[in-house]
């Protein structure tokens, strides 16, 4: 067995494992009882896609695919952060959101003590003030 035969066998095994992982992850996304399960499944699906790209890059010898895998990893990370932020905010009422409260306070700062309007007494033209 030469090294090329060994590399070919390893890439086939890796692709087989990735296909099984893809099927399990797809089942988790479809069945997942909660939204965080589905978000985690999508994150793992991105990681599996990166694995596919890396194995294909090794198998074909065209290593430019690794740059694509790195870019996909960055996009997957940003998507995971956005999904996590969405999951955290979806059950909270808008009043409980600190960003909204902070924005409201900047627009209308709370007063420390209530200000009473000054009452001025004007004298009538022909008599005493009443």
JSON list of C-alpha atoms in Angstrom, two decimals:
[
{"chain": "A", "resi": 1, "resn": "UNK", "atom": "CA", "xyz": [0.00, 0.00, 0.00]},
{"chain": "A", "resi": 2, "resn": "UNK", "atom": "CA", "xyz": [1.48, 3.33, -1.05]},
{"chain": "A", "resi": 3, "resn": "UNK", "atom": "CA", "xyz": [0.98, 6.63, 0.70]},
{"chain": "A", "resi": 4, "resn": "UNK", "atom": "CA", "xyz": [-1.44, 7.79, -1.99]},
{"chain": "A", "resi": 5, "resn": "UNK", "atom": "CA", "xyz": [-3.57, 4.69, -1.47]},
{"chain": "A", "resi": 6, "resn": "UNK", "atom": "CA", "xyz": [-3.49, 5.29, 2.27]},
{"chain": "A", "resi": 7, "resn": "UNK", "atom": "CA", "xyz": [-4.48, 8.96, 1.79]},
{"chain": "A", "resi": 8, "resn": "UNK", "atom": "CA", "xyz": [-7.30, 7.92, -0.54]},
{"chain": "A", "resi": 9, "resn": "UNK", "atom": "CA", "xyz": [-8.62, 5.41, 2.02]},
{"chain": "A", "resi": 10, "resn": "UNK", "atom": "CA", "xyz": [-8.40, 7.97, 4.84]},
{"chain": "A", "resi": 11, "resn": "UNK", "atom": "CA", "xyz": [-10.30, 10.58, 2.85]},
{"chain": "A", "resi": 12, "resn": "UNK", "atom": "CA", "xyz": [-13.02, 8.06, 2.02]},
{"chain": "A", "resi": 13, "resn": "UNK", "atom": "CA", "xyz": [-13.35, 7.11, 5.69]},
{"chain": "A", "resi": 14, "resn": "UNK", "atom": "CA", "xyz": [-13.43, 10.78, 6.69]},
{"chain": "A", "resi": 15, "resn": "UNK", "atom": "CA", "xyz": [-16.13, 11.53, 4.11]},
{"chain": "A", "resi": 16, "resn": "UNK", "atom": "CA", "xyz": [-18.16, 8.57, 5.40]},
{"chain": "A", "resi": 17, "resn": "UNK", "atom": "CA", "xyz": [-17.91, 9.80, 8.99]},
{"chain": "A", "resi": 18, "resn": "UNK", "atom": "CA", "xyz": [-18.88, 13.30, 7.88]},
{"chain": "A", "resi": 19, "resn": "UNK", "atom": "CA", "xyz": [-21.93, 11.97, 6.02]},
{"chain": "A", "resi": 20, "resn": "UNK", "atom": "CA", "xyz": [-23.06, 10.12, 9.16]},
{"chain": "A", "resi": 21, "resn": "UNK", "atom": "CA", "xyz": [-22.48, 13.27, 11.23]},
{"chain": "A", "resi": 22, "resn": "UNK", "atom": "CA", "xyz": [-24.45, 15.29, 8.68]},
{"chain": "A", "resi": 23, "resn": "UNK", "atom": "CA", "xyz": [-27.42, 12.92, 8.94]},
{"chain": "A", "resi": 24, "resn": "UNK", "atom": "CA", "xyz": [-27.39, 12.96, 12.75]},
{"chain": "A", "resi": 25, "resn": "UNK", "atom": "CA", "xyz": [-27.17, 16.76, 12.80]},
{"chain": "A", "resi": 26, "resn": "UNK", "atom": "CA", "xyz": [-29.98, 17.09, 10.25]},
{"chain": "A", "resi": 27, "resn": "UNK", "atom": "CA", "xyz": [-32.14, 14.88, 12.46]},
{"chain": "A", "resi": 28, "resn": "UNK", "atom": "CA", "xyz": [-31.35, 17.09, 15.47]},
{"chain": "A", "resi": 29, "resn": "UNK", "atom": "CA", "xyz": [-32.32, 20.20, 13.50]},
{"chain": "A", "resi": 30, "resn": "UNK", "atom": "CA", "xyz": [-35.60, 18.66, 12.34]},
{"chain": "A", "resi": 31, "resn": "UNK", "atom": "CA", "xyz": [-36.55, 16.92, 15.60]},
{"chain": "A", "resi": 32, "resn": "UNK", "atom": "CA", "xyz": [-34.96, 19.35, 18.07]},
{"chain": "A", "resi": 33, "resn": "UNK", "atom": "CA", "xyz": [-37.66, 20.21, 20.59]},
{"chain": "A", "resi": 34, "resn": "UNK", "atom": "CA", "xyz": [-36.36, 23.70, 21.36]},
{"chain": "A", "resi": 35, "resn": "UNK", "atom": "CA", "xyz": [-34.92, 26.57, 19.38]},
{"chain": "A", "resi": 36, "resn": "UNK", "atom": "CA", "xyz": [-31.49, 26.37, 21.09]},
{"chain": "A", "resi": 37, "resn": "UNK", "atom": "CA", "xyz": [-31.23, 22.73, 19.94]},
{"chain": "A", "resi": 38, "resn": "UNK", "atom": "CA", "xyz": [-31.82, 23.85, 16.38]},
{"chain": "A", "resi": 39, "resn": "UNK", "atom": "CA", "xyz": [-29.31, 26.70, 16.67]},
{"chain": "A", "resi": 40, "resn": "UNK", "atom": "CA", "xyz": [-26.70, 24.30, 18.00]},
{"chain": "A", "resi": 41, "resn": "UNK", "atom": "CA", "xyz": [-27.50, 21.92, 15.14]},
{"chain": "A", "resi": 42, "resn": "UNK", "atom": "CA", "xyz": [-26.99, 24.68, 12.58]},
{"chain": "A", "resi": 43, "resn": "UNK", "atom": "CA", "xyz": [-23.65, 25.55, 14.18]},
{"chain": "A", "resi": 44, "resn": "UNK", "atom": "CA", "xyz": [-22.58, 21.91, 13.98]},
{"chain": "A", "resi": 45, "resn": "UNK", "atom": "CA", "xyz": [-23.79, 21.78, 10.38]},
{"chain": "A", "resi": 46, "resn": "UNK", "atom": "CA", "xyz": [-21.42, 24.64, 9.54]},
{"chain": "A", "resi": 47, "resn": "UNK", "atom": "CA", "xyz": [-18.58, 22.77, 11.27]},
{"chain": "A", "resi": 48, "resn": "UNK", "atom": "CA", "xyz": [-19.42, 19.63, 9.28]},
{"chain": "A", "resi": 49, "resn": "UNK", "atom": "CA", "xyz": [-19.41, 21.69, 6.08]},
{"chain": "A", "resi": 50, "resn": "UNK", "atom": "CA", "xyz": [-15.96, 22.98, 6.98]},
{"chain": "A", "resi": 51, "resn": "UNK", "atom": "CA", "xyz": [-14.87, 19.37, 7.50]},
{"chain": "A", "resi": 52, "resn": "UNK", "atom": "CA", "xyz": [-16.22, 18.41, 4.06]},
{"chain": "A", "resi": 53, "resn": "UNK", "atom": "CA", "xyz": [-14.34, 21.29, 2.45]},
{"chain": "A", "resi": 54, "resn": "UNK", "atom": "CA", "xyz": [-11.11, 20.35, 4.25]},
{"chain": "A", "resi": 55, "resn": "UNK", "atom": "CA", "xyz": [-11.34, 16.69, 3.23]},
{"chain": "A", "resi": 56, "resn": "UNK", "atom": "CA", "xyz": [-12.06, 17.62, -0.38]},
{"chain": "A", "resi": 57, "resn": "UNK", "atom": "CA", "xyz": [-9.09, 20.01, -0.32]},
{"chain": "A", "resi": 58, "resn": "UNK", "atom": "CA", "xyz": [-6.80, 17.21, 0.88]},
{"chain": "A", "resi": 59, "resn": "UNK", "atom": "CA", "xyz": [-8.26, 14.71, -1.59]},
{"chain": "A", "resi": 60, "resn": "UNK", "atom": "CA", "xyz": [-7.96, 16.98, -4.64]},
{"chain": "A", "resi": 61, "resn": "UNK", "atom": "CA", "xyz": [-4.77, 18.74, -3.61]},
{"chain": "A", "resi": 62, "resn": "UNK", "atom": "CA", "xyz": [-6.42, 22.09, -4.34]},
{"chain": "A", "resi": 63, "resn": "UNK", "atom": "CA", "xyz": [-5.72, 23.88, -1.05]},
{"chain": "A", "resi": 64, "resn": "UNK", "atom": "CA", "xyz": [-7.49, 27.09, -2.03]},
{"chain": "A", "resi": 65, "resn": "UNK", "atom": "CA", "xyz": [-10.57, 25.36, -0.61]},
{"chain": "A", "resi": 66, "resn": "UNK", "atom": "CA", "xyz": [-9.09, 25.88, 2.86]},
{"chain": "A", "resi": 67, "resn": "UNK", "atom": "CA", "xyz": [-9.48, 29.65, 2.45]},
{"chain": "A", "resi": 68, "resn": "UNK", "atom": "CA", "xyz": [-13.15, 29.06, 1.72]},
{"chain": "A", "resi": 69, "resn": "UNK", "atom": "CA", "xyz": [-13.39, 26.89, 4.83]},
{"chain": "A", "resi": 70, "resn": "UNK", "atom": "CA", "xyz": [-11.87, 29.66, 6.96]},
{"chain": "A", "resi": 71, "resn": "UNK", "atom": "CA", "xyz": [-14.33, 32.21, 5.56]},
{"chain": "A", "resi": 72, "resn": "UNK", "atom": "CA", "xyz": [-17.21, 29.81, 6.20]},
{"chain": "A", "resi": 73, "resn": "UNK", "atom": "CA", "xyz": [-15.99, 29.41, 9.78]},
{"chain": "A", "resi": 74, "resn": "UNK", "atom": "CA", "xyz": [-16.07, 33.18, 10.32]},
{"chain": "A", "resi": 75, "resn": "UNK", "atom": "CA", "xyz": [-19.56, 33.49, 8.84]},
{"chain": "A", "resi": 76, "resn": "UNK", "atom": "CA", "xyz": [-20.73, 30.53, 10.93]},
{"chain": "A", "resi": 77, "resn": "UNK", "atom": "CA", "xyz": [-19.37, 32.15, 14.09]},
{"chain": "A", "resi": 78, "resn": "UNK", "atom": "CA", "xyz": [-21.19, 35.41, 13.38]},
{"chain": "A", "resi": 79, "resn": "UNK", "atom": "CA", "xyz": [-24.40, 33.54, 12.62]},
{"chain": "A", "resi": 80, "resn": "UNK", "atom": "CA", "xyz": [-24.13, 31.63, 15.90]},
{"chain": "A", "resi": 81, "resn": "UNK", "atom": "CA", "xyz": [-23.65, 34.86, 17.85]},
{"chain": "A", "resi": 82, "resn": "UNK", "atom": "CA", "xyz": [-26.67, 36.42, 16.11]},
{"chain": "A", "resi": 83, "resn": "UNK", "atom": "CA", "xyz": [-28.83, 33.35, 16.79]},
{"chain": "A", "resi": 84, "resn": "UNK", "atom": "CA", "xyz": [-27.75, 33.29, 20.44]},
{"chain": "A", "resi": 85, "resn": "UNK", "atom": "CA", "xyz": [-28.65, 36.95, 20.82]},
{"chain": "A", "resi": 86, "resn": "UNK", "atom": "CA", "xyz": [-32.03, 36.28, 19.23]},
{"chain": "A", "resi": 87, "resn": "UNK", "atom": "CA", "xyz": [-32.69, 33.31, 21.53]},
{"chain": "A", "resi": 88, "resn": "UNK", "atom": "CA", "xyz": [-31.83, 35.38, 24.61]},
{"chain": "A", "resi": 89, "resn": "UNK", "atom": "CA", "xyz": [-34.08, 38.29, 23.61]},
{"chain": "A", "resi": 90, "resn": "UNK", "atom": "CA", "xyz": [-37.11, 36.45, 22.24]},
{"chain": "A", "resi": 91, "resn": "UNK", "atom": "CA", "xyz": [-38.72, 35.63, 25.62]},
{"chain": "A", "resi": 92, "resn": "UNK", "atom": "CA", "xyz": [-37.98, 38.95, 27.26]},
{"chain": "A", "resi": 93, "resn": "UNK", "atom": "CA", "xyz": [-40.49, 41.79, 27.18]},
{"chain": "A", "resi": 94, "resn": "UNK", "atom": "CA", "xyz": [-39.14, 45.00, 25.60]},
{"chain": "A", "resi": 95, "resn": "UNK", "atom": "CA", "xyz": [-39.21, 46.77, 28.98]},
{"chain": "A", "resi": 96, "resn": "UNK", "atom": "CA", "xyz": [-36.69, 44.30, 30.39]},
{"chain": "A", "resi": 97, "resn": "UNK", "atom": "CA", "xyz": [-34.18, 44.90, 27.61]},
{"chain": "A", "resi": 98, "resn": "UNK", "atom": "CA", "xyz": [-31.29, 47.01, 28.99]},
{"chain": "A", "resi": 99, "resn": "UNK", "atom": "CA", "xyz": [-30.55, 48.46, 25.54]},
{"chain": "A", "resi": 100, "resn": "UNK", "atom": "CA", "xyz": [-34.08, 49.81, 25.23]},
{"chain": "A", "resi": 101, "resn": "UNK", "atom": "CA", "xyz": [-34.07, 51.17, 28.78]},
{"chain": "A", "resi": 102, "resn": "UNK", "atom": "CA", "xyz": [-30.72, 52.84, 28.20]},
{"chain": "A", "resi": 103, "resn": "UNK", "atom": "CA", "xyz": [-31.98, 54.45, 24.99]},
{"chain": "A", "resi": 104, "resn": "UNK", "atom": "CA", "xyz": [-35.12, 55.72, 26.69]},
{"chain": "A", "resi": 105, "resn": "UNK", "atom": "CA", "xyz": [-33.10, 57.19, 29.57]},
{"chain": "A", "resi": 106, "resn": "UNK", "atom": "CA", "xyz": [-30.76, 58.97, 27.19]},
{"chain": "A", "resi": 107, "resn": "UNK", "atom": "CA", "xyz": [-33.70, 60.50, 25.34]},
{"chain": "A", "resi": 108, "resn": "UNK", "atom": "CA", "xyz": [-35.64, 61.41, 28.50]},
{"chain": "A", "resi": 109, "resn": "UNK", "atom": "CA", "xyz": [-33.32, 61.36, 31.52]},
{"chain": "A", "resi": 110, "resn": "UNK", "atom": "CA", "xyz": [-35.09, 60.73, 34.84]},
{"chain": "A", "resi": 111, "resn": "UNK", "atom": "CA", "xyz": [-35.27, 63.67, 37.22]},
{"chain": "A", "resi": 112, "resn": "UNK", "atom": "CA", "xyz": [-33.92, 63.21, 40.71]},
{"chain": "A", "resi": 113, "resn": "UNK", "atom": "CA", "xyz": [-36.64, 65.35, 42.31]},
{"chain": "A", "resi": 114, "resn": "UNK", "atom": "CA", "xyz": [-39.90, 66.46, 40.80]},
{"chain": "A", "resi": 115, "resn": "UNK", "atom": "CA", "xyz": [-39.90, 70.07, 39.75]},
{"chain": "A", "resi": 116, "resn": "UNK", "atom": "CA", "xyz": [-42.90, 72.11, 40.83]},
{"chain": "A", "resi": 117, "resn": "UNK", "atom": "CA", "xyz": [-43.91, 74.96, 38.59]},
{"chain": "A", "resi": 118, "resn": "UNK", "atom": "CA", "xyz": [-43.45, 78.38, 40.11]},
{"chain": "A", "resi": 119, "resn": "UNK", "atom": "CA", "xyz": [-46.65, 80.14, 40.95]},
{"chain": "A", "resi": 120, "resn": "UNK", "atom": "CA", "xyz": [-46.54, 83.82, 40.26]},
{"chain": "A", "resi": 121, "resn": "UNK", "atom": "CA", "xyz": [-49.06, 86.20, 41.66]},
{"chain": "A", "resi": 122, "resn": "UNK", "atom": "CA", "xyz": [-50.06, 89.03, 39.39]},
{"chain": "A", "resi": 123, "resn": "UNK", "atom": "CA", "xyz": [-51.80, 92.09, 40.60]},
{"chain": "A", "resi": 124, "resn": "UNK", "atom": "CA", "xyz": [-55.00, 93.08, 38.92]},
{"chain": "A", "resi": 125, "resn": "UNK", "atom": "CA", "xyz": [-55.17, 96.40, 37.24]},
{"chain": "A", "resi": 126, "resn": "UNK", "atom": "CA", "xyz": [-57.42, 97.98, 39.72]},
{"chain": "A", "resi": 127, "resn": "UNK", "atom": "CA", "xyz": [-56.95, 96.25, 43.01]},
{"chain": "A", "resi": 128, "resn": "UNK", "atom": "CA", "xyz": [-55.11, 93.97, 45.34]},
{"chain": "A", "resi": 129, "resn": "UNK", "atom": "CA", "xyz": [-53.64, 90.64, 44.30]},
{"chain": "A", "resi": 130, "resn": "UNK", "atom": "CA", "xyz": [-55.99, 87.73, 44.72]}
]
